XYZ file of C-alpha atoms in Angstrom:
556
model
C 0.000 0.000 0.000
C 2.825 2.379 0.806
C 4.552 1.610 -2.471
C 1.235 2.102 -4.249
C 0.739 5.491 -2.628
C 4.243 6.535 -3.655
C 3.563 5.749 -7.309
C 0.029 7.181 -7.234
C 1.048 10.452 -5.592
C 3.890 10.852 -8.051
C 1.548 10.142 -10.966
C -1.049 12.620 -9.684
C 1.574 15.328 -9.215
C 3.121 14.769 -12.652
C -0.218 14.512 -14.485
C -1.717 17.449 -12.609
C 1.341 19.620 -13.190
C 1.316 18.647 -16.862
C -2.368 19.538 -17.161
C -1.933 22.906 -15.438
C 1.194 23.783 -17.411
C -0.513 22.712 -20.647
C -3.559 24.837 -19.859
C -1.527 27.905 -18.918
C 0.909 27.421 -21.771
C -1.887 26.931 -24.287
C -3.721 30.048 -23.111
C -0.519 32.102 -23.220
C 0.306 30.787 -26.709
C -3.213 31.646 -27.873
C -2.956 35.144 -26.427
C 0.512 35.673 -27.916
C -0.623 34.545 -31.378
C -3.758 36.688 -31.229
C -1.705 39.641 -29.997
C 0.521 39.176 -33.063
C -2.635 38.822 -35.174
C -2.109 35.156 -36.044
C -5.479 33.399 -36.185
C -7.199 30.547 -37.983
C -8.471 33.094 -40.513
C -5.033 34.406 -41.386
C -2.687 37.105 -40.167
C -4.219 40.443 -39.240
C -7.696 41.646 -38.491
C -7.548 41.354 -34.685
C -7.477 44.625 -32.773
C -5.036 44.426 -29.869
C -7.164 46.887 -27.919
C -10.206 44.657 -28.356
C -8.123 41.576 -27.496
C -6.905 43.098 -24.243
C -10.455 43.351 -22.890
C -12.109 40.386 -24.608
C -9.716 37.429 -24.408
C -11.701 34.430 -23.207
C -10.863 30.774 -22.621
C -13.671 28.400 -23.767
C -13.859 26.455 -20.502
C -16.637 24.032 -21.611
C -14.194 22.703 -24.247
C -10.823 23.300 -22.611
C -11.766 21.964 -19.169
C -12.846 18.474 -20.312
C -9.820 18.240 -22.642
C -7.430 19.009 -19.780
C -9.256 16.528 -17.550
C -9.038 13.872 -20.274
C -5.294 14.468 -20.626
C -4.730 14.178 -16.877
C -6.891 11.037 -16.732
C -5.004 9.357 -19.564
C -1.700 10.181 -17.872
C -2.973 8.633 -14.619
C -3.983 5.472 -16.458
C -0.316 5.062 -17.360
C 0.525 4.749 -13.651
C -1.366 1.433 -13.432
C 1.465 -0.506 -15.029
C 4.294 0.769 -12.813
C 2.033 0.007 -9.839
C 1.477 -3.549 -11.052
C 5.181 -4.028 -11.660
C 6.104 -2.636 -8.230
C 3.510 -4.775 -6.468
C 4.923 -8.020 -7.817
C 8.595 -7.101 -7.517
C 10.825 -9.672 -5.809
C 12.994 -7.668 -3.419
C 15.920 -10.110 -3.651
C 15.826 -10.239 -7.437
C 15.498 -6.467 -7.630
C 18.571 -5.979 -5.425
C 20.512 -8.376 -7.630
C 19.350 -6.529 -10.767
C 17.697 -9.619 -12.258
C 14.851 -9.292 -14.730
C 11.554 -10.948 -13.878
C 9.538 -12.737 -16.511
C 6.273 -11.161 -15.439
C 7.464 -7.755 -16.614
C 7.052 -8.946 -20.196
C 3.309 -9.323 -19.719
C 3.081 -5.930 -18.041
C 4.947 -4.289 -20.904
C 2.703 -5.966 -23.458
C -0.349 -4.758 -21.567
C 1.023 -1.213 -21.556
C 1.492 -1.340 -25.326
C -2.052 -2.617 -25.798
C -3.341 0.242 -23.663
C -1.345 2.769 -25.693
C -2.750 1.393 -28.943
C -6.284 1.501 -27.524
C -5.816 5.107 -26.432
C -4.674 6.089 -29.924
C -7.342 4.169 -31.809
C -10.398 4.388 -29.529
C -10.212 6.601 -26.447
C -8.741 9.765 -27.991
C -11.163 9.801 -30.971
C -14.088 9.151 -28.611
C -12.966 12.022 -26.368
C -12.676 14.288 -29.411
C -16.157 13.493 -30.685
C -17.576 13.903 -27.192
C -15.914 17.200 -26.300
C -15.302 19.244 -29.457
C -18.563 20.634 -30.922
C -17.496 20.584 -34.565
C -19.347 17.654 -36.088
C -23.121 17.641 -36.130
C -25.345 14.598 -36.123
C -26.466 15.193 -39.700
C -22.943 15.236 -41.108
C -22.742 11.454 -41.304
C -20.492 11.596 -44.369
C -17.954 13.698 -42.497
C -18.042 11.365 -39.499
C -17.495 8.392 -41.799
C -14.503 10.056 -43.440
C -12.920 10.859 -40.076
C -13.495 7.311 -38.810
C -11.838 5.976 -41.964
C -8.829 8.183 -41.258
C -8.689 6.922 -37.686
C -8.737 3.354 -38.984
C -5.730 4.067 -41.192
C -4.012 5.767 -38.267
C -4.593 2.733 -36.060
C -3.197 0.411 -38.715
C 0.053 2.354 -39.128
C 0.664 3.384 -35.528
C -1.171 1.107 -33.115
C -0.035 -2.150 -34.736
C 3.704 -1.393 -34.323
C 3.030 -0.636 -30.659
C 1.299 -3.991 -30.222
C 3.999 -6.019 -32.006
C 7.147 -3.933 -31.418
C 9.486 -6.876 -31.956
C 8.651 -6.762 -35.672
C 9.528 -3.083 -35.845
C 12.719 -3.426 -33.803
C 13.752 -6.348 -36.018
C 13.344 -4.168 -39.104
C 15.411 -1.442 -37.442
C 18.146 -3.945 -36.558
C 18.238 -5.143 -40.180
C 18.569 -1.535 -41.373
C 21.479 -0.971 -38.973
C 23.295 -4.215 -39.842
C 24.910 -2.998 -43.111
C 26.609 -0.163 -41.222
C 28.496 -2.752 -39.146
C 30.765 -3.325 -42.132
C 32.020 0.255 -42.062
C 31.777 0.791 -38.289
C 31.786 -2.709 -36.706
C 31.407 -1.758 -33.048
C 28.925 1.098 -33.549
C 26.850 -0.959 -35.981
C 26.669 -4.037 -33.748
C 25.883 -1.964 -30.643
C 23.080 -0.115 -32.436
C 21.572 -3.332 -33.843
C 21.838 -5.095 -30.485
C 20.305 -2.184 -28.562
C 17.331 -2.029 -30.918
C 16.692 -5.765 -30.662
C 16.901 -5.683 -26.867
C 14.463 -2.753 -26.450
C 11.638 -3.287 -28.964
C 9.086 -1.220 -27.002
C 11.376 1.798 -26.843
C 12.145 1.580 -30.553
C 8.481 1.122 -31.451
C 7.510 4.153 -29.365
C 10.180 6.329 -30.963
C 9.302 5.225 -34.491
C 5.567 5.673 -33.842
C 6.078 9.174 -32.425
C 8.191 10.285 -35.375
C 5.708 8.676 -37.785
C 2.749 10.514 -36.252
C 4.419 13.912 -36.496
C 5.628 13.277 -40.043
C 2.154 12.123 -41.067
C 0.650 15.299 -39.577
C 3.156 17.449 -41.479
C 2.567 15.649 -44.780
C -1.219 15.547 -44.330
C -1.485 19.236 -43.456
C 0.585 20.369 -46.400
C -1.209 17.949 -48.700
C -4.411 19.707 -47.666
C -2.951 23.171 -48.282
C -1.686 22.056 -51.707
C -5.205 20.897 -52.496
C -6.597 24.299 -51.518
C -3.930 26.082 -53.547
C -4.671 23.878 -56.553
C -8.395 24.637 -56.253
C -7.649 28.367 -56.191
C -5.436 27.982 -59.265
C -8.133 26.127 -61.213
C -10.859 28.551 -60.124
C -8.775 31.656 -60.837
C -8.018 30.505 -64.378
C -11.721 30.379 -65.095
C -12.846 33.340 -63.026
C -10.330 36.176 -63.278
C -6.778 35.355 -64.401
C -7.330 37.094 -67.767
C -9.323 39.975 -66.331
C -8.514 43.494 -65.201
C -10.751 44.859 -62.432
C -11.533 48.592 -62.535
C -12.795 50.356 -59.381
C -13.431 53.905 -58.143
C -14.423 55.265 -61.520
C -16.233 58.561 -61.827
C -19.827 57.494 -62.673
C -19.909 56.900 -66.432
C -22.155 55.332 -69.060
C -21.447 51.617 -69.500
C -22.133 51.512 -73.238
C -19.636 54.299 -73.905
C -16.941 52.581 -71.813
C -17.583 49.217 -73.490
C -17.351 50.818 -76.922
C -13.960 52.334 -76.081
C -12.604 49.042 -74.798
C -13.865 46.986 -77.747
C -11.760 49.112 -80.068
C -8.913 46.869 -78.928
C -9.059 43.354 -80.458
C -7.510 41.897 -77.275
C -10.726 42.624 -75.324
C -13.239 39.752 -75.277
C -15.897 41.272 -73.037
C -16.761 43.867 -70.407
C -18.676 43.027 -67.229
C -20.399 45.765 -65.174
C -20.414 45.558 -61.388
C -23.379 47.723 -60.432
C -26.541 45.634 -60.859
C -26.609 43.514 -57.691
C -29.311 41.991 -55.551
C -29.339 39.410 -52.734
C -32.352 37.154 -53.245
C -31.853 34.328 -52.284
C -28.095 34.822 -52.822
C -26.002 37.370 -54.687
C -27.337 37.909 -58.214
C -25.398 40.069 -60.672
C -26.864 41.579 -63.834
C -24.742 41.387 -67.007
C -25.083 42.499 -70.613
C -25.587 39.123 -72.236
C -23.953 40.179 -75.505
C -20.736 40.951 -73.578
C -20.495 37.298 -72.519
C -20.434 35.834 -76.030
C -16.653 35.909 -76.473
C -15.620 33.483 -73.712
C -16.908 30.877 -71.281
C -20.078 28.799 -71.728
C -21.778 31.425 -73.920
C -18.966 31.098 -76.449
C -19.247 27.307 -76.453
C -23.057 27.439 -76.711
C -24.330 30.687 -78.310
C -27.950 29.699 -77.570
C -27.338 30.604 -73.939
C -27.366 34.291 -74.893
C -31.018 34.085 -75.937
C -31.887 32.029 -72.860
C -30.403 34.700 -70.616
C -32.239 37.498 -72.421
C -35.614 35.922 -73.202
C -36.144 32.809 -71.051
C -35.037 33.988 -67.592
C -31.920 31.876 -67.635
C -29.309 32.070 -64.872
C -25.638 31.032 -64.840
C -24.521 29.900 -61.382
C -21.036 29.900 -59.933
C -19.751 26.430 -59.132
C -19.661 27.130 -55.419
C -23.291 28.251 -55.086
C -24.396 25.301 -57.203
C -22.513 22.940 -54.896
C -23.787 24.551 -51.693
C -27.428 24.615 -52.773
C -27.337 21.416 -54.833
C -28.420 23.087 -58.077
C -28.125 21.203 -61.357
C -28.630 22.178 -64.979
C -32.338 22.750 -65.439
C -32.992 23.465 -61.749
C -35.278 26.341 -60.861
C -33.951 29.225 -58.778
C -36.732 31.129 -57.018
C -36.109 34.861 -56.732
C -38.331 37.182 -54.702
C -38.851 40.689 -56.124
C -39.436 43.865 -54.086
C -43.153 43.627 -54.855
C -43.319 40.252 -53.107
C -43.742 38.227 -56.288
C -41.534 35.166 -56.819
C -39.900 34.668 -60.204
C -38.248 31.416 -61.267
C -34.992 31.393 -63.215
C -33.703 28.237 -64.907
C -30.103 27.164 -64.467
C -28.656 27.111 -67.984
C -24.952 26.805 -67.076
C -22.667 26.338 -64.079
C -19.434 28.266 -64.495
C -17.149 30.783 -62.776
C -16.289 32.526 -66.054
C -18.637 35.454 -65.447
C -19.482 37.817 -62.636
C -16.646 37.492 -60.117
C -15.497 40.723 -58.456
C -12.982 41.017 -55.648
C -14.856 43.726 -53.707
C -16.627 42.057 -52.050
C -14.887 38.689 -52.429
C -17.961 36.500 -52.979
C -18.003 33.138 -54.772
C -21.639 32.205 -54.175
C -23.494 34.093 -56.880
C -25.511 33.840 -60.070
C -25.519 35.868 -63.299
C -28.682 36.971 -65.136
C -29.374 39.435 -67.916
C -29.408 43.070 -66.785
C -32.739 43.293 -68.564
C -34.323 41.374 -65.686
C -32.482 43.460 -63.093
C -34.079 46.584 -64.566
C -37.509 45.043 -64.976
C -37.793 43.137 -61.680
C -35.681 45.227 -59.273
C -35.707 48.685 -60.915
C -31.885 48.816 -60.788
C -30.065 51.254 -63.055
C -27.558 49.306 -65.156
C -26.451 52.147 -67.423
C -24.228 54.138 -65.024
C -21.276 52.309 -63.468
C -18.286 53.004 -61.194
C -16.655 49.559 -61.407
C -16.276 46.829 -64.022
C -14.004 44.037 -65.216
C -12.451 43.606 -68.639
C -11.814 40.128 -70.032
C -8.783 39.719 -72.327
C -7.470 36.949 -74.539
C -5.291 34.397 -72.741
C -2.174 35.431 -74.648
C -2.305 39.059 -73.426
C 0.226 39.757 -70.611
C -1.192 41.462 -67.497
C 0.956 44.586 -67.962
C -0.263 45.004 -71.536
C -3.881 44.476 -70.468
C -3.563 47.120 -67.744
C -2.017 49.556 -70.262
C -4.926 49.047 -72.643
C -7.455 49.796 -69.880
C -5.593 52.915 -68.761
C -5.371 54.155 -72.350
C -9.057 53.505 -73.061
C -10.338 55.038 -69.821
C -7.681 57.651 -69.189
C -9.991 60.582 -69.936
C -12.424 59.499 -67.190
C -10.127 60.609 -64.368
C -8.523 58.577 -61.565
C -9.427 54.924 -60.953
C -7.960 51.768 -59.398
C -6.819 48.660 -61.291
C -6.331 45.079 -60.121
C -5.184 42.418 -62.563
C -5.792 38.696 -62.315
C -2.224 37.847 -61.329
C -2.422 40.231 -58.369
C -5.691 38.660 -57.203
C -4.253 35.162 -57.600
C -1.188 36.078 -55.539
C -3.461 37.524 -52.842
C -5.677 34.431 -52.681
C -2.648 32.110 -52.631
C -0.934 34.042 -49.848
C -4.214 34.025 -47.939
C -4.012 30.224 -47.759
C -0.499 30.478 -46.313
C -1.668 33.074 -43.771
C -4.611 30.917 -42.719
C -2.404 27.926 -41.911
C 0.339 29.680 -39.939
C -1.365 28.575 -36.723
C -1.336 24.948 -37.818
C 2.342 25.172 -38.728
C 3.028 26.398 -35.195
C 1.157 23.390 -33.770
C 3.145 21.056 -36.030
C 6.394 22.609 -34.776
C 5.306 21.951 -31.190
C 4.546 18.307 -31.982
C 7.905 17.966 -33.764
C 9.599 19.135 -30.580
C 7.522 16.614 -28.615
C 8.535 13.763 -30.931
C 12.183 14.760 -30.592
C 11.850 14.742 -26.795
C 10.319 11.268 -26.995
C 13.319 9.914 -28.906
C 15.691 11.748 -26.547
C 13.958 10.293 -23.498
C 14.185 6.816 -24.975
C 17.920 7.178 -25.515
C 18.433 8.409 -21.951
C 16.520 5.406 -20.611
C 18.616 3.142 -22.822
C 21.799 4.716 -21.481
C 20.585 4.182 -17.911
C 19.672 0.542 -18.514
C 22.971 -0.206 -20.291
C 25.244 1.851 -18.051
C 27.236 -1.204 -16.888
C 27.611 -2.493 -20.429
C 28.756 0.901 -21.704
C 31.098 1.244 -18.709
C 32.765 -2.078 -19.513
C 33.104 -1.132 -23.184
C 34.614 2.249 -22.329
C 37.019 0.539 -19.892
C 38.053 -1.776 -22.728
C 38.821 1.192 -24.965
C 35.608 2.244 -26.723
C 36.208 5.789 -27.937
C 33.918 8.806 -27.723
C 33.501 8.659 -31.504
C 32.197 5.093 -31.238
C 29.670 6.198 -28.577
C 28.555 8.961 -30.930
C 28.418 6.518 -33.839
C 26.203 3.904 -32.223
C 23.703 6.449 -30.805
C 23.528 8.432 -34.034
C 23.168 5.259 -36.073
C 20.301 4.110 -33.872
C 18.572 7.501 -34.178
C 19.225 7.580 -37.908
C 17.386 4.277 -38.292
C 14.518 5.460 -36.044
C 14.204 8.712 -38.007
C 14.433 6.977 -41.384
C 11.868 4.301 -40.572
C 9.570 6.654 -38.634
C 9.777 9.286 -41.351
C 9.105 6.709 -44.061
C 6.092 5.305 -42.218
C 4.882 8.844 -41.512
C 5.175 9.826 -45.166
C 3.270 6.694 -46.180
C 0.609 7.355 -43.532
C 0.340 11.038 -44.523
C 0.009 10.127 -48.205
C -2.797 7.696 -47.375
C -4.522 10.249 -45.137
C -4.380 13.151 -47.625
C -7.381 11.895 -49.684
C -9.296 11.360 -46.433
C -8.466 14.876 -45.217
C -9.347 16.420 -48.580
C -12.662 14.561 -48.656
C -13.478 15.787 -45.134
C -12.646 19.341 -46.185
C -14.852 18.950 -49.246
C -17.770 18.036 -46.995
C -17.132 20.983 -44.667
C -16.388 23.674 -47.263
C -18.290 22.523 -50.328
C -15.247 23.313 -52.476
C -14.370 21.063 -55.448
C -10.940 20.252 -54.040
C -8.553 18.161 -56.169
C -6.277 15.588 -54.528
C -2.810 16.633 -55.675
C -0.803 14.808 -52.997
C 1.966 16.208 -50.815
C 4.409 17.028 -53.619
C 7.832 18.205 -52.470
C 6.627 18.237 -48.830
C 6.978 14.441 -48.864
C 10.808 14.351 -49.078
C 10.984 17.414 -46.809
C 8.931 15.599 -44.173
C 11.098 12.490 -44.426
C 14.343 14.473 -44.226
C 12.943 16.526 -41.337
C 12.120 13.357 -39.397
C 15.706 12.154 -39.786
C 17.138 15.520 -38.690
C 14.871 15.665 -35.609
C 15.863 12.135 -34.602
C 19.562 12.910 -35.016
C 19.275 16.124 -32.994
C 17.509 14.169 -30.255
C 20.645 12.045 -29.844
C 23.002 14.904 -29.022
C 22.140 15.269 -25.336
C 22.207 11.485 -24.586
C 25.615 11.297 -26.295
C 26.903 14.104 -24.078
C 25.598 12.315 -20.995
C 27.095 8.967 -22.035
C 30.507 10.457 -22.689
C 30.502 12.140 -19.272
C 29.849 8.913 -17.363
C 32.698 7.478 -15.317
C 33.479 3.987 -16.646
C 34.695 2.711 -13.233
C 31.604 3.997 -11.399
C 29.350 2.560 -14.085
C 30.899 -0.906 -13.688
C 30.770 -0.774 -9.886
C 27.310 0.681 -9.239
C 25.652 0.777 -12.652
C 25.588 4.567 -13.118
């Protein structure tokens, strides 16, 4: 009972301190990032004055998460308690290993695998209010990802001897060049399969998170690239014009053969979503109206509407669907979806992708909106016209109208692309924290290995093992852990990317392509190796400081 209380009190103190430090550290990190205007919606936009008086911790979410972390840490104390309870005092004093510890260790690995595969996901679903009951598709996607995670991570924890055997095989060829270092590294990995499995699994998890996150961002960037090519890459946006007649401006611009069409940005109405009125004849030179000229008549005479891809996805509209629009008089008019395309109607102020385009004839007739006088518009050019040349043409054509502001498609694309990078700064910070945690896990494993093998290392040093050979066998062991963990993590991340992209599709409604991790795959693998090697520096320093005579006499 006294031994049990010793272990339990220590576990409570460690778990409680970890929970408190995690809570305080997390809150301080959140405040620091918000103070520096780093949020999940990018960099900027948070007033520091407002933050000073309105920073709040969401206790209904944070409290249960901290409690779950402390509880899981306390569960880990069960196995040391069981081992201490059944310890033979005589055998312990002699330093002999007991056979029953094997079963305890196996049980600990099973518990760890269960925590990864079952308990942590259950705690997430129970605490974090992100997934609703109706989003069954999203839940299914996440459960599929958890299944893949369990396969790659939990299984090595359950059968670590397989993983340590692979590591030993990877280290064996190095024994030809460095016989002592290679044999020591291979022997250490075979003798401590649980430690090796834990280190490899930790590195694999972090690498998978890195690869998966950047695979997701590449998917978002690819979607923006595809959308921008259709929506605005060959356009020049004109804002802040002195009010002018649209027909006169369009006539000036069409004097240049490079101009395919001119889109006004004045006729707007929100019913049931943003609807923009366009001159249907201006749409004939590009997009769906070029491919199918009959759409021009449908826009003008048959109350046709062209929907952006995003609004069609969000509201489940198809070709031929009816869109019901309420007029100021209270009457409801029905427009027929004749095309789904982003080629027409996009303007960056405001940045809105859920919209539809109808003929300005109906905007005048149904909403009494003046479509003749404009202060902003966009000009569509041929694909072979460079942005600088397009901007020069617009300035030349409209120069007599006074001052105005131009934005070309390349500028808008650069802004949207950088916005993705800004949005995910926070997640990169979290990944860096987990990388540090994985490195600490490998470092801790090496320190435990040094403690367990202190007599062996003392004898070897007494027999003449050099400092370089100590460095070699630790670095070789960490190199193998980093290489195998990074490889498994890259494989796991590559498998998870389609799952993550599918989940994001469900949440956002965006038509995201799966483009893989690209060059982040080798970067993640190389990073895993570097982290593992760096984690070996401190254990090496400790090993080289140990007194060989003291290690042989007292084991430390």
